[in-house]
Amino acid sequence: ESRSSSNNGGRDFIYSEEKVPEYSLPDILTTDAGEKVTTVKEWESTRRPEILELFRKHVYGRNPVGRPEQMSFDVYDVDPKAMDGKATRKQVKITFENNGKSLSVNVVIFIPNDAEHPVPAYLLICNRDKTNIDPTRENKIEYWPAEEIVARGYAAVAFHNADIDPDDYDKFQNGIHGVLDEGERHDDAWATLAAWAWGASRVLDYLETDRMIDAEHVAVVGHSRGGKTSLWAGATDERFAMVVSNNSGCGGAALSRRQYGETVGRINRAFPHWFCEKFSEYNENESEIPVDQHMLLALAAPRLLYVTSANEDLWADPRGEFLSCKEASTAYEIYGKTGLGTNQIPALNEPVQQGNIGYHVRSGGHGLTLYDWTQFMNFTDKHWKKR
Ligand code: GCU
């Protein structure tokens, strides 16, 4: 994938604050009709649905269905003595059918044995090679530290994004699009990120049926393109009690209007299958997008939200991710809650966890590490274990 100015509409990529253009953000709390919302009722009945619709129409696209009628859960593998007896492993095949076509997604689950059930869970949308969520645990990596998650009393759940939709531009012929899409494609039709997010909701549908899991305390986690996806999953499905965006950058937590690092034009050219077609109208035209990404984070309110940056991951615009969290805090304040609780970007490796939005800048590059997971669990320990 090229990072030359040719796929950035001929512009140089911006990597310093002085080059960030002046911009003004759409106001989270001002309705399309120009009125400021001040109550939870107005937020939930008017402004929140408006923002969600703007993101559907201009950014991620519209799903053809929610929970499909024809969906089955096959718990085909149960090992009560996995991880040296510390966990119960389950694998579940979720199958969708439509018009004689079908698709299955495999879900890998480890549930701590030495815990009071049901337990809260972390659901990872794996956007890397399948071996990263190895059910045999021969391959253990920091990206999905299932043993550590289990040791802290959480279920570790994961699925592979490509089971739902392949991560390449196939004109939406394959994956779940091939099964569920019918008729002509419109410029606001769902694309691949929305399909993965939809998949996360279907995994949650299964988790609601598993008596060892507390489906009211499930965090949806994603890294990078998976982090863009987890934010959209949390926005569209309020059953997720927490949303985690790790190094999600452009089209995720970072403000598009800053044009820092990856831009809207570049992402749409390099990954034409991620967003709805309409989003490409904003290539080199960020100020015209009726939303910016702080509004996506606001859709998580008042639930727990955790956003991370890494100081060497300039492509994802760490500062832009932080500013989004800061702005999104106003939606939490409507509920009388603290969002981020600070206006200052924290020092390296010093997580901010005082309100319902957690944030840290890890030292190092683009990646999902044990350090990141440890902070997420510290945050949920604080909020969920006081029950
Ligand atoms: C590319 C892409 C990013 C994305 C990242 C990833 O770098 O430009 O938008 O977040 O891949 O998914 O790792």
Short mmCIF file of C-alpha atoms and ligand atoms in Angstrom, two decimals:
data_model
loop_
_atom_site.label_atom_id
_atom_site.label_comp_id
_atom_site.label_asym_id
_atom_site.label_seq_id
_atom_site.Cartn_x
_atom_site.Cartn_y
_atom_site.Cartn_z
CA GLU A 1 0.00 0.00 0.00
CA SER A 2 1.45 3.31 -1.02
CA ARG A 3 1.68 6.44 1.10
CA SER A 4 2.71 8.77 -1.71
CA SER A 5 0.89 12.01 -2.30
CA SER A 6 -0.56 10.57 -5.51
CA ASN A 7 -3.16 8.62 -3.57
CA ASN A 8 -3.70 11.59 -1.28
CA GLY A 9 -5.19 13.74 -4.01
CA GLY A 10 -1.76 15.16 -4.78
CA ARG A 11 -1.36 16.56 -1.25
CA ASP A 12 1.53 15.82 1.06
CA PHE A 13 0.63 13.90 4.17
CA ILE A 14 0.60 16.06 7.31
CA TYR A 15 2.86 15.02 10.17
CA SER A 16 3.23 18.22 12.19
CA GLU A 17 0.76 20.32 14.13
CA GLU A 18 1.74 23.51 12.30
CA LYS A 19 0.47 22.02 9.05
CA VAL A 20 -2.93 21.02 10.42
CA PRO A 21 -5.46 23.31 8.70
CA GLU A 22 -7.89 25.41 10.66
CA TYR A 23 -11.15 23.61 11.05
CA SER A 24 -14.38 23.81 12.95
CA LEU A 25 -16.19 20.72 14.14
CA PRO A 26 -19.92 20.09 13.85
CA ASP A 27 -21.44 20.44 17.29
CA ILE A 28 -22.38 17.20 18.97
CA LEU A 29 -25.33 18.67 20.81
CA THR A 30 -26.84 20.94 18.13
CA THR A 31 -29.58 19.27 16.10
CA ASP A 32 -29.93 19.48 12.33
CA ALA A 33 -32.65 22.06 12.99
CA GLY A 34 -30.14 24.18 14.91
CA GLU A 35 -31.36 23.53 18.42
CA LYS A 36 -29.11 22.68 21.34
CA VAL A 37 -30.09 19.54 23.23
CA THR A 38 -29.66 19.68 26.99
CA THR A 39 -31.48 16.64 28.36
CA VAL A 40 -31.03 12.90 28.12
CA LYS A 41 -34.49 12.66 26.63
CA GLU A 42 -33.71 15.10 23.80
CA TRP A 43 -30.36 13.45 23.20
CA GLU A 44 -31.85 9.97 22.99
CA SER A 45 -34.97 10.83 21.05
CA THR A 46 -33.58 13.44 18.64
CA ARG A 47 -29.89 14.09 18.42
CA ARG A 48 -28.44 10.62 18.92
CA PRO A 49 -30.67 9.08 16.18
CA GLU A 50 -29.79 12.00 13.87
CA ILE A 51 -26.05 11.46 14.31
CA LEU A 52 -26.39 7.71 13.83
CA GLU A 53 -28.30 8.30 10.62
CA LEU A 54 -25.66 10.76 9.36
CA PHE A 55 -22.96 8.12 9.87
CA ARG A 56 -25.07 5.50 8.11
CA LYS A 57 -25.75 7.74 5.18
CA HIS A 58 -22.34 9.34 4.70
CA VAL A 59 -19.73 7.07 6.24
CA TYR A 60 -20.35 3.40 7.07
CA GLY A 61 -23.53 2.63 5.12
CA ARG A 62 -26.83 1.01 5.92
CA ASN A 63 -27.25 -2.65 6.82
CA PRO A 64 -29.93 -4.58 4.91
CA VAL A 65 -31.00 -6.43 8.08
CA GLY A 66 -30.39 -6.41 11.79
CA ARG A 67 -30.68 -9.77 13.51
CA PRO A 68 -31.45 -12.13 10.62
CA GLU A 69 -34.37 -14.52 10.82
CA GLN A 70 -32.33 -17.50 9.76
CA MET A 71 -29.44 -17.77 12.14
CA SER A 72 -28.29 -20.82 14.08
CA PHE A 73 -25.73 -21.43 16.82
CA ASP A 74 -23.81 -24.69 16.85
CA VAL A 75 -21.66 -25.14 19.96
CA TYR A 76 -19.55 -27.86 18.39
CA ASP A 77 -16.56 -27.84 20.73
CA VAL A 78 -16.57 -27.74 24.53
CA ASP A 79 -13.42 -28.46 26.53
CA PRO A 80 -13.96 -27.85 30.26
CA LYS A 81 -10.23 -28.34 30.96
CA ALA A 82 -8.61 -25.94 28.54
CA MET A 83 -5.63 -23.79 29.59
CA ASP A 84 -4.45 -26.44 32.09
CA GLY A 85 -7.88 -26.60 33.63
CA LYS A 86 -8.18 -22.85 34.14
CA ALA A 87 -10.76 -22.29 31.41
CA THR A 88 -13.63 -23.79 29.52
CA ARG A 89 -13.12 -23.50 25.79
CA LYS A 90 -16.10 -23.33 23.51
CA GLN A 91 -16.23 -22.94 19.78
CA VAL A 92 -19.45 -21.89 18.19
CA LYS A 93 -20.40 -21.88 14.54
CA ILE A 94 -22.94 -19.19 13.76
CA THR A 95 -24.65 -19.80 10.42
CA PHE A 96 -26.75 -17.34 8.42
CA GLU A 97 -28.97 -18.41 5.56
CA ASN A 98 -30.83 -16.47 2.92
CA ASN A 99 -32.30 -17.53 -0.39
CA GLY A 100 -30.44 -20.83 -0.46
CA LYS A 101 -27.10 -19.21 0.30
CA SER A 102 -25.30 -19.47 3.62
CA LEU A 103 -22.28 -18.27 5.56
CA SER A 104 -20.73 -19.32 8.87
CA VAL A 105 -18.56 -17.50 11.35
CA ASN A 106 -16.45 -19.33 13.92
CA VAL A 107 -16.34 -17.96 17.46
CA VAL A 108 -13.56 -18.93 19.89
CA ILE A 109 -14.39 -18.55 23.59
CA PHE A 110 -12.41 -19.12 26.80
CA ILE A 111 -14.34 -18.76 30.05
CA PRO A 112 -12.55 -18.74 33.41
CA ASN A 113 -13.47 -21.78 35.53
CA ASP A 114 -12.48 -20.32 38.86
CA ALA A 115 -15.00 -17.47 38.81
CA GLU A 116 -18.55 -16.73 39.70
CA HIS A 117 -20.61 -17.18 36.56
CA PRO A 118 -21.84 -15.44 34.54
CA VAL A 119 -18.62 -13.50 33.83
CA PRO A 120 -18.11 -10.27 31.86
CA ALA A 121 -16.42 -10.70 28.49
CA TYR A 122 -14.07 -9.11 25.99
CA LEU A 123 -15.06 -9.71 22.37
CA LEU A 124 -12.19 -9.13 19.92
CA ILE A 125 -12.84 -8.49 16.24
CA CYS A 126 -9.67 -10.12 14.89
CA ASN A 127 -8.42 -8.38 11.78
CA ARG A 128 -5.16 -10.28 11.56
CA ASP A 129 -4.30 -13.81 10.57
CA LYS A 130 -6.54 -16.48 12.11
CA THR A 131 -3.62 -17.94 14.05
CA ASN A 132 -3.84 -14.81 16.24
CA ILE A 133 -6.94 -16.24 17.89
CA ASP A 134 -5.65 -19.79 18.13
CA PRO A 135 -8.14 -22.08 19.94
CA THR A 136 -5.37 -24.61 20.69
CA ARG A 137 -3.23 -21.94 22.41
CA GLU A 138 -0.08 -23.25 20.78
CA ASN A 139 0.26 -19.80 19.32
CA LYS A 140 0.07 -17.22 22.11
CA ILE A 141 0.51 -13.59 21.22
CA GLU A 142 -0.07 -10.25 22.91
CA TYR A 143 -2.65 -9.24 20.34
CA TRP A 144 -5.07 -11.67 22.01
CA PRO A 145 -3.70 -12.53 25.49
CA ALA A 146 -6.49 -15.01 26.25
CA GLU A 147 -4.64 -16.54 29.25
CA GLU A 148 -4.21 -13.12 30.90
CA ILE A 149 -7.83 -12.16 30.20
CA VAL A 150 -9.05 -15.38 31.78
CA ALA A 151 -6.71 -14.96 34.77
CA ARG A 152 -8.38 -11.64 35.50
CA GLY A 153 -11.84 -13.18 35.54
CA TYR A 154 -13.06 -12.20 32.08
CA ALA A 155 -14.15 -14.42 29.21
CA ALA A 156 -11.99 -14.01 26.10
CA VAL A 157 -14.10 -14.20 22.95
CA ALA A 158 -12.93 -13.66 19.37
CA PHE A 159 -13.94 -14.08 15.76
CA HIS A 160 -12.08 -13.51 12.52
CA ASN A 161 -13.38 -10.60 10.44
CA ALA A 162 -12.84 -12.42 7.12
CA ASP A 163 -15.36 -15.09 8.14
CA ILE A 164 -17.97 -12.33 7.78
CA ASP A 165 -16.51 -10.46 4.82
CA PRO A 166 -13.15 -10.76 3.04
CA ASP A 167 -10.88 -7.75 3.49
CA ASP A 168 -10.53 -6.95 -0.18
CA TYR A 169 -12.41 -5.17 -2.88
CA ASP A 170 -14.56 -7.85 -4.47
CA LYS A 171 -17.45 -5.59 -5.49
CA PHE A 172 -19.36 -7.03 -2.54
CA GLN A 173 -19.86 -10.37 -4.25
CA ASN A 174 -18.52 -12.51 -1.42
CA GLY A 175 -18.90 -12.87 2.31
CA ILE A 176 -22.10 -11.75 3.99
CA HIS A 177 -22.82 -9.34 1.13
CA GLY A 178 -23.15 -12.31 -1.21
CA VAL A 179 -25.67 -13.86 1.17
CA LEU A 180 -27.79 -10.93 2.33
CA ASP A 181 -27.56 -8.19 -0.29
CA GLU A 182 -30.36 -8.05 -2.81
CA GLY A 183 -31.10 -5.69 -5.68
CA GLU A 184 -29.20 -2.64 -6.76
CA ARG A 185 -26.44 -1.21 -4.53
CA HIS A 186 -26.99 2.37 -3.40
CA ASP A 187 -24.33 4.87 -2.41
CA ASP A 188 -25.25 4.37 1.23
CA ALA A 189 -25.22 0.56 1.14
CA TRP A 190 -23.17 -1.09 3.89
CA ALA A 191 -19.64 -2.00 2.97
CA THR A 192 -17.03 -4.12 4.72
CA LEU A 193 -16.49 -2.29 8.04
CA ALA A 194 -20.24 -2.22 8.65
CA ALA A 195 -20.44 -5.92 7.80
CA TRP A 196 -17.77 -6.77 10.38
CA ALA A 197 -19.57 -4.63 12.97
CA TRP A 198 -22.80 -6.46 12.17
CA GLY A 199 -20.89 -9.71 12.72
CA ALA A 200 -19.85 -8.56 16.20
CA SER A 201 -23.53 -8.01 17.03
CA ARG A 202 -24.37 -11.53 15.89
CA VAL A 203 -21.66 -12.91 18.17
CA LEU A 204 -23.30 -10.94 20.98
CA ASP A 205 -26.61 -12.60 20.01
CA TYR A 206 -24.93 -15.92 20.77
CA LEU A 207 -23.32 -14.66 23.99
CA GLU A 208 -26.79 -13.71 25.25
CA THR A 209 -27.68 -17.40 25.14
CA ASP A 210 -24.58 -18.60 27.00
CA ARG A 211 -25.29 -18.88 30.71
CA MET A 212 -21.63 -18.69 31.67
CA ILE A 213 -21.38 -15.19 30.14
CA ASP A 214 -22.80 -11.94 31.43
CA ALA A 215 -24.00 -10.45 28.14
CA GLU A 216 -24.78 -7.16 29.86
CA HIS A 217 -21.06 -6.64 30.41
CA VAL A 218 -19.44 -7.29 27.06
CA ALA A 219 -16.70 -5.02 25.71
CA VAL A 220 -16.24 -5.01 21.94
CA VAL A 221 -12.56 -4.55 21.08
CA GLY A 222 -10.84 -3.78 17.82
CA HIS A 223 -7.41 -2.74 16.66
CA SER A 224 -6.84 -0.42 13.72
CA ARG A 225 -9.36 -1.33 10.99
CA GLY A 226 -10.89 -3.52 13.70
CA GLY A 227 -11.03 -0.44 15.96
CA LYS A 228 -12.94 1.54 13.35
CA THR A 229 -15.27 -1.46 13.31
CA SER A 230 -15.68 -1.74 17.08
CA LEU A 231 -16.66 1.94 17.28
CA TRP A 232 -19.35 1.41 14.66
CA ALA A 233 -20.51 -1.79 16.40
CA GLY A 234 -20.84 0.10 19.68
CA ALA A 235 -22.70 2.94 17.97
CA THR A 236 -25.21 0.69 16.23
CA ASP A 237 -25.65 -1.84 19.03
CA GLU A 238 -26.21 -0.37 22.47
CA ARG A 239 -26.11 -3.81 24.05
CA PHE A 240 -22.31 -3.51 24.07
CA ALA A 241 -21.52 -2.20 27.54
CA MET A 242 -18.09 -1.00 26.48
CA VAL A 243 -16.36 -0.04 23.26
CA VAL A 244 -12.59 -0.26 22.78
CA SER A 245 -10.83 1.42 19.88
CA ASN A 246 -7.12 0.63 19.71
CA ASN A 247 -5.04 2.75 17.30
CA SER A 248 -8.08 3.12 15.02
CA GLY A 249 -7.04 6.37 13.34
CA CYS A 250 -8.76 7.66 10.20
CA GLY A 251 -12.40 6.57 9.97
CA GLY A 252 -12.07 5.49 13.61
CA ALA A 253 -11.35 7.75 16.56
CA ALA A 254 -9.24 10.40 14.76
CA LEU A 255 -10.79 13.68 13.62
CA SER A 256 -10.97 13.67 9.81
CA ARG A 257 -10.87 17.48 9.55
CA ARG A 258 -7.33 17.57 10.95
CA GLN A 259 -6.08 15.69 7.88
CA TYR A 260 -3.14 14.51 9.98
CA GLY A 261 -1.55 11.24 8.84
CA GLU A 262 -4.04 9.14 6.90
CA THR A 263 -6.81 11.14 5.21
CA VAL A 264 -10.32 10.42 3.99
CA GLY A 265 -9.20 10.56 0.34
CA ARG A 266 -6.31 8.21 0.91
CA ILE A 267 -8.34 5.67 2.89
CA ASN A 268 -11.11 5.58 0.30
CA ARG A 269 -8.63 5.06 -2.52
CA ALA A 270 -6.57 2.42 -0.74
CA PHE A 271 -9.54 0.57 0.76
CA PRO A 272 -12.52 1.18 -1.52
CA HIS A 273 -14.47 -1.59 0.19
CA TRP A 274 -14.38 -0.27 3.78
CA PHE A 275 -16.86 2.63 3.74
CA CYS A 276 -20.03 3.32 1.81
CA GLU A 277 -19.63 4.76 -1.66
CA LYS A 278 -20.96 8.14 -0.56
CA PHE A 279 -17.98 8.66 1.78
CA SER A 280 -15.67 9.10 -1.21
CA GLU A 281 -17.48 12.34 -2.06
CA TYR A 282 -15.50 13.79 0.84
CA ASN A 283 -12.07 12.95 -0.50
CA GLU A 284 -10.02 16.18 -0.13
CA ASN A 285 -13.28 17.70 1.09
CA GLU A 286 -13.36 16.88 4.80
CA SER A 287 -15.03 20.10 5.89
CA GLU A 288 -18.20 19.07 4.04
CA ILE A 289 -18.73 15.80 5.93
CA PRO A 290 -21.82 16.47 8.04
CA VAL A 291 -20.13 14.63 10.94
CA ASP A 292 -16.67 14.17 12.34
CA GLN A 293 -15.40 11.25 14.36
CA HIS A 294 -15.92 12.85 17.79
CA MET A 295 -19.62 12.33 17.07
CA LEU A 296 -19.06 8.63 16.57
CA LEU A 297 -17.46 8.42 20.02
CA ALA A 298 -20.38 10.40 21.44
CA LEU A 299 -22.70 7.59 20.32
CA ALA A 300 -21.06 5.36 22.94
CA ALA A 301 -22.34 7.60 25.75
CA PRO A 302 -23.03 6.99 28.57
CA ARG A 303 -21.39 3.55 28.27
CA LEU A 304 -17.71 2.85 28.85
CA LEU A 305 -15.40 3.84 26.02
CA TYR A 306 -11.66 3.25 25.83
CA VAL A 307 -9.50 4.80 23.13
CA THR A 308 -5.77 4.24 22.74
CA SER A 309 -3.03 5.80 20.70
CA ALA A 310 0.64 4.88 20.29
CA ASN A 311 3.17 7.70 20.10
CA GLU A 312 4.98 6.36 17.03
CA ASP A 313 1.74 5.62 15.18
CA LEU A 314 1.47 9.07 13.56
CA TRP A 315 -0.48 7.60 10.64
CA ALA A 316 -3.40 7.20 13.10
CA ASP A 317 -3.05 10.77 14.47
CA PRO A 318 -2.73 10.26 18.26
CA ARG A 319 -3.62 13.86 19.03
CA GLY A 320 -6.69 13.71 16.79
CA GLU A 321 -7.83 10.58 18.66
CA PHE A 322 -7.39 12.33 21.99
CA LEU A 323 -9.27 15.45 20.84
CA SER A 324 -12.17 13.28 19.71
CA CYS A 325 -12.45 11.82 23.21
CA LYS A 326 -12.32 15.24 24.74
CA GLU A 327 -15.11 16.51 22.46
CA ALA A 328 -17.23 13.39 22.95
CA SER A 329 -17.25 14.07 26.67
CA THR A 330 -20.11 16.56 26.23
CA ALA A 331 -22.46 13.67 25.44
CA TYR A 332 -21.48 12.02 28.73
CA GLU A 333 -22.10 15.25 30.58
CA ILE A 334 -25.72 15.20 29.39
CA TYR A 335 -26.04 12.08 31.55
CA GLY A 336 -24.36 13.80 34.47
CA LYS A 337 -21.26 11.65 33.92
CA THR A 338 -17.66 12.53 33.39
CA GLY A 339 -16.37 11.62 29.93
CA LEU A 340 -12.61 11.96 29.76
CA GLY A 341 -12.27 14.35 32.69
CA THR A 342 -9.25 16.22 31.33
CA ASN A 343 -8.38 18.63 28.53
CA GLN A 344 -4.70 17.71 28.47
CA ILE A 345 -3.27 14.87 26.45
CA PRO A 346 -1.66 12.61 29.08
CA ALA A 347 2.02 11.74 29.27
CA LEU A 348 3.21 8.51 27.65
CA ASN A 349 2.00 5.36 29.38
CA GLU A 350 -0.09 7.31 31.86
CA PRO A 351 -3.67 6.22 31.30
CA VAL A 352 -6.52 8.61 32.04
CA GLN A 353 -9.28 6.60 33.68
CA GLN A 354 -11.22 9.01 35.82
CA GLY A 355 -14.52 9.10 33.95
CA ASN A 356 -16.42 6.82 31.58
CA ILE A 357 -13.94 7.43 28.76
CA GLY A 358 -10.51 5.88 29.24
CA TYR A 359 -7.55 6.94 27.12
CA HIS A 360 -3.83 6.34 26.91
CA VAL A 361 -0.89 6.92 24.61
CA ARG A 362 1.38 3.90 24.74
CA SER A 363 5.01 4.28 23.80
CA GLY A 364 5.83 2.42 20.61
CA GLY A 365 4.24 1.72 17.28
CA HIS A 366 0.99 0.55 15.78
CA GLY A 367 -0.19 -2.57 17.58
CA LEU A 368 -2.41 -4.14 20.20
CA THR A 369 -0.25 -5.21 23.12
CA LEU A 370 -0.51 -6.72 26.58
CA TYR A 371 0.04 -3.21 27.96
CA ASP A 372 -3.12 -2.04 26.16
CA TRP A 373 -5.20 -5.01 27.33
CA THR A 374 -4.01 -4.53 30.91
CA GLN A 375 -5.30 -0.95 30.92
CA PHE A 376 -8.69 -2.02 29.49
CA MET A 377 -9.04 -4.57 32.28
CA ASN A 378 -7.96 -2.11 34.97
CA PHE A 379 -10.72 0.16 33.69
CA THR A 380 -13.45 -2.50 33.70
CA ASP A 381 -12.29 -3.86 37.07
CA LYS A 382 -12.99 -0.41 38.43
CA HIS A 383 -16.42 -0.13 36.84
CA TRP A 384 -17.71 -3.68 36.73
CA LYS A 385 -16.25 -5.38 39.77
CA LYS A 386 -17.81 -3.04 42.28
CA ARG A 387 -21.20 -4.60 41.46
C1 GCU B 1 -3.63 0.69 7.07
C2 GCU B 1 -4.76 1.69 6.96
C3 GCU B 1 -5.31 2.09 8.32
C4 GCU B 1 -5.62 0.86 9.15
C5 GCU B 1 -4.43 -0.05 9.21
C6 GCU B 1 -4.67 -1.37 9.93
O1 GCU B 1 -2.51 1.32 7.61
O2 GCU B 1 -4.31 2.79 6.23
O3 GCU B 1 -6.48 2.86 8.17
O4 GCU B 1 -6.06 1.25 10.42
O5 GCU B 1 -4.03 -0.38 7.89
O6 GCU B 1 -5.80 -1.87 9.92
O7 GCU B 1 -3.70 -1.91 10.49
#
